[in-house]
C-alpha positions as a printed Julia matrix, in Angstrom:
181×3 Matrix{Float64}:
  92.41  106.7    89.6
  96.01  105.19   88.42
  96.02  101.29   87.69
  98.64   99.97   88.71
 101.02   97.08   87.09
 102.44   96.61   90.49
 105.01   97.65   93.2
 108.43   98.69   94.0
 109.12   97.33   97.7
 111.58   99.21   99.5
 112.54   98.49  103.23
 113.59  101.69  104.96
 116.08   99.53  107.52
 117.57   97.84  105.31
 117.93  100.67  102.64
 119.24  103.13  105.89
 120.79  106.37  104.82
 120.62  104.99  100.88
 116.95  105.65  101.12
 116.59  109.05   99.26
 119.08  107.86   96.46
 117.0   104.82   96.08
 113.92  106.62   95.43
 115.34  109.02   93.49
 116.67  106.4    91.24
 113.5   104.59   91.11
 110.53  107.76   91.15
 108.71  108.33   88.01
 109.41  107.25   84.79
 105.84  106.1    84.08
 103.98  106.79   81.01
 100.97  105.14   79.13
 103.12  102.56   77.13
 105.27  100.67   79.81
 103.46   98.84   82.87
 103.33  101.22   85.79
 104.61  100.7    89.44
 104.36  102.48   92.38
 106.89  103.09   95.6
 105.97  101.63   98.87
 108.7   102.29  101.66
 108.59   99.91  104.78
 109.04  101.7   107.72
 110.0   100.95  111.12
 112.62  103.23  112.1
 110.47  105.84  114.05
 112.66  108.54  111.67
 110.62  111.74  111.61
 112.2   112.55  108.48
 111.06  109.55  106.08
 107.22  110.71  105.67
 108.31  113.49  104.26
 111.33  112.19  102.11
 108.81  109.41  101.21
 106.2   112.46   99.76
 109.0   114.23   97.43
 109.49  110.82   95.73
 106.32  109.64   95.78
 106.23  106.77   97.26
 103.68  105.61   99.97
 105.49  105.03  103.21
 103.9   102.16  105.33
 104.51  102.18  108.97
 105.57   98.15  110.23
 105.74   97.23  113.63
 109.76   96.56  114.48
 110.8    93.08  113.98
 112.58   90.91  111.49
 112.73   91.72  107.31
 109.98   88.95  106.42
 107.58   90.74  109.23
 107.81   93.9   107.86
 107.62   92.92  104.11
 105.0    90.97  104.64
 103.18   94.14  106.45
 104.21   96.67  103.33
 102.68   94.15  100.37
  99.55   94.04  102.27
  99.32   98.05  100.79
 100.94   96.85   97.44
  98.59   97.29   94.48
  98.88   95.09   91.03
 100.3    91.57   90.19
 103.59   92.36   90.49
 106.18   92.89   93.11
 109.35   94.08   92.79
 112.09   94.05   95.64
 115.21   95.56   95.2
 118.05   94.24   97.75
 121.03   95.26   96.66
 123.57   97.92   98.07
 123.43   99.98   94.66
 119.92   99.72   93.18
 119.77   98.08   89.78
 118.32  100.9    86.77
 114.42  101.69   87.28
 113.99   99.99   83.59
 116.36   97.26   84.4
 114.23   96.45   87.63
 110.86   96.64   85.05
 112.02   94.55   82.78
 111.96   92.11   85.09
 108.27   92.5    85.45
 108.02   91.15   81.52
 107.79   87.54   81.87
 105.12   87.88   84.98
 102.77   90.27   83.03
 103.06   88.09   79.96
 102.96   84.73   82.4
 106.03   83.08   81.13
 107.27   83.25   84.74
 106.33   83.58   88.0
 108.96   85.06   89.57
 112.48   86.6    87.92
 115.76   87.14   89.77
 118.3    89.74   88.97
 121.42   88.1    89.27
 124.18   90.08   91.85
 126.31   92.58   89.78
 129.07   92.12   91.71
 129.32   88.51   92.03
 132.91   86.88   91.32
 133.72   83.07   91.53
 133.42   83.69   95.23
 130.29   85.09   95.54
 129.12   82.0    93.47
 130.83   79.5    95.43
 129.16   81.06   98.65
 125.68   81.42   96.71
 125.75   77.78   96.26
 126.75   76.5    99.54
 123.76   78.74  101.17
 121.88   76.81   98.15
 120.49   80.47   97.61
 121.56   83.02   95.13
 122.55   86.02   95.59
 120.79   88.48   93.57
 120.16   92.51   93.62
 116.57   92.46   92.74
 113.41   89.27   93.29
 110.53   90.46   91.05
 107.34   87.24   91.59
 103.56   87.54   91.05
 101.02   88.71   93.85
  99.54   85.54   92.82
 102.51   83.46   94.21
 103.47   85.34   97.0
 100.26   84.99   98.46
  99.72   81.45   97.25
 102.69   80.25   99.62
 102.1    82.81  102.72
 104.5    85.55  101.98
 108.01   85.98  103.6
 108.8    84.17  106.84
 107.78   86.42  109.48
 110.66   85.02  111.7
 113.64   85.71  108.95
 116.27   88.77  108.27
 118.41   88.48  105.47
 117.73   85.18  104.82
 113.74   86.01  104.06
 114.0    85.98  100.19
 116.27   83.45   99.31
 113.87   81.59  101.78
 110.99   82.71  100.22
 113.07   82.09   96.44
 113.4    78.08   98.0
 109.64   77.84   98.33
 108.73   78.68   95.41
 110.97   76.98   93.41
 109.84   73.84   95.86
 106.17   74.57   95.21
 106.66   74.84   91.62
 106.96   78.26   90.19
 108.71   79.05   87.57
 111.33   81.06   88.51
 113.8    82.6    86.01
 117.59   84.33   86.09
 118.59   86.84   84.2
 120.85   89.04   82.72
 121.68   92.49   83.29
């Protein structure tokens, strides 16, 4: 059986009809000398095709009850293997090695969780990112450890479930790290 570093967290709602350019992007790539991830889709669309667009890639598809982002994240880590896990948000997913690499600091414990700054993100972007006091960013990447440690997502949140979940642990004490493309 495969050990696993950790997992790749992809929400099928959220990703919509980007999906099967996501995982193609992000499939594979695994050998004996870098950490190894798997795909989990979250899933609660009801779309008859995803099971079987989530098998060419893959990538284990997780059926979630329907409700907010933080609900069904929280349902998809529960089938998430390692100590890492790594969420890609962005519109146009970040590099599969880009989105390891943020994995680095966790396995070697110098952080406990790593954003990946947005790519598109002008003065305005940043002025916004501050007043919402969250950043924007195209990728979290934080310890099983961690996530667990302070509950998980908010069950109750949308798109403001990570940078919620970003605010507690940064107010619980993590150490959680930018960084560069």
């Amino acid at each position: 059986m495969t050990s696993f570093t950790g997992c790749i967290l992809i929400d099928a709602r959220t990703s919509g009809a980007r999906l099967p350019r996501q995982l193609a992007a992000l499939a594979g790539g695994d050998d004996d000398t870098r950490p190894r991830f798997n795909l989990v889709v979250a899933d609660d669309t009801g779309d008859p095709r995803l099971p079987a667009i989530a098998r060419r890639y893959g990538a284990l598809r997780v059926p979630c009850p329907a409700g907010p982002l933080g609900a069904r994240l929280n349902a998809a880590v529960l089938h998430c293997s390692g100590v890492v896990v790594l969420i890609p948000v962005a519109k146009r997913t970040p590099p599969r090695h880009i989105l390891i690499g943020l994995a680095s600091g966790i396995i070697a414990q110098t952080h406990d969780a790593v954003l990946l700054p947005a790519g598109s993100s002008g003065r305005l972007a940043g002025l916004l990112a501050r007043l919402r006091r969250s950043p924007s960013c195209d990728a979290l990447c934080l310890s099983r450890e961690w996530f667990e440690r302070i509950g998980g997502f908010d069950p109750e949140l949308e798109a403001s479930a990570l940078p919620e979940l970003v605010e507690r642990l940064r107010a619980c004490g993590a150490r959680v790290a930018s960084t560069a493309r």
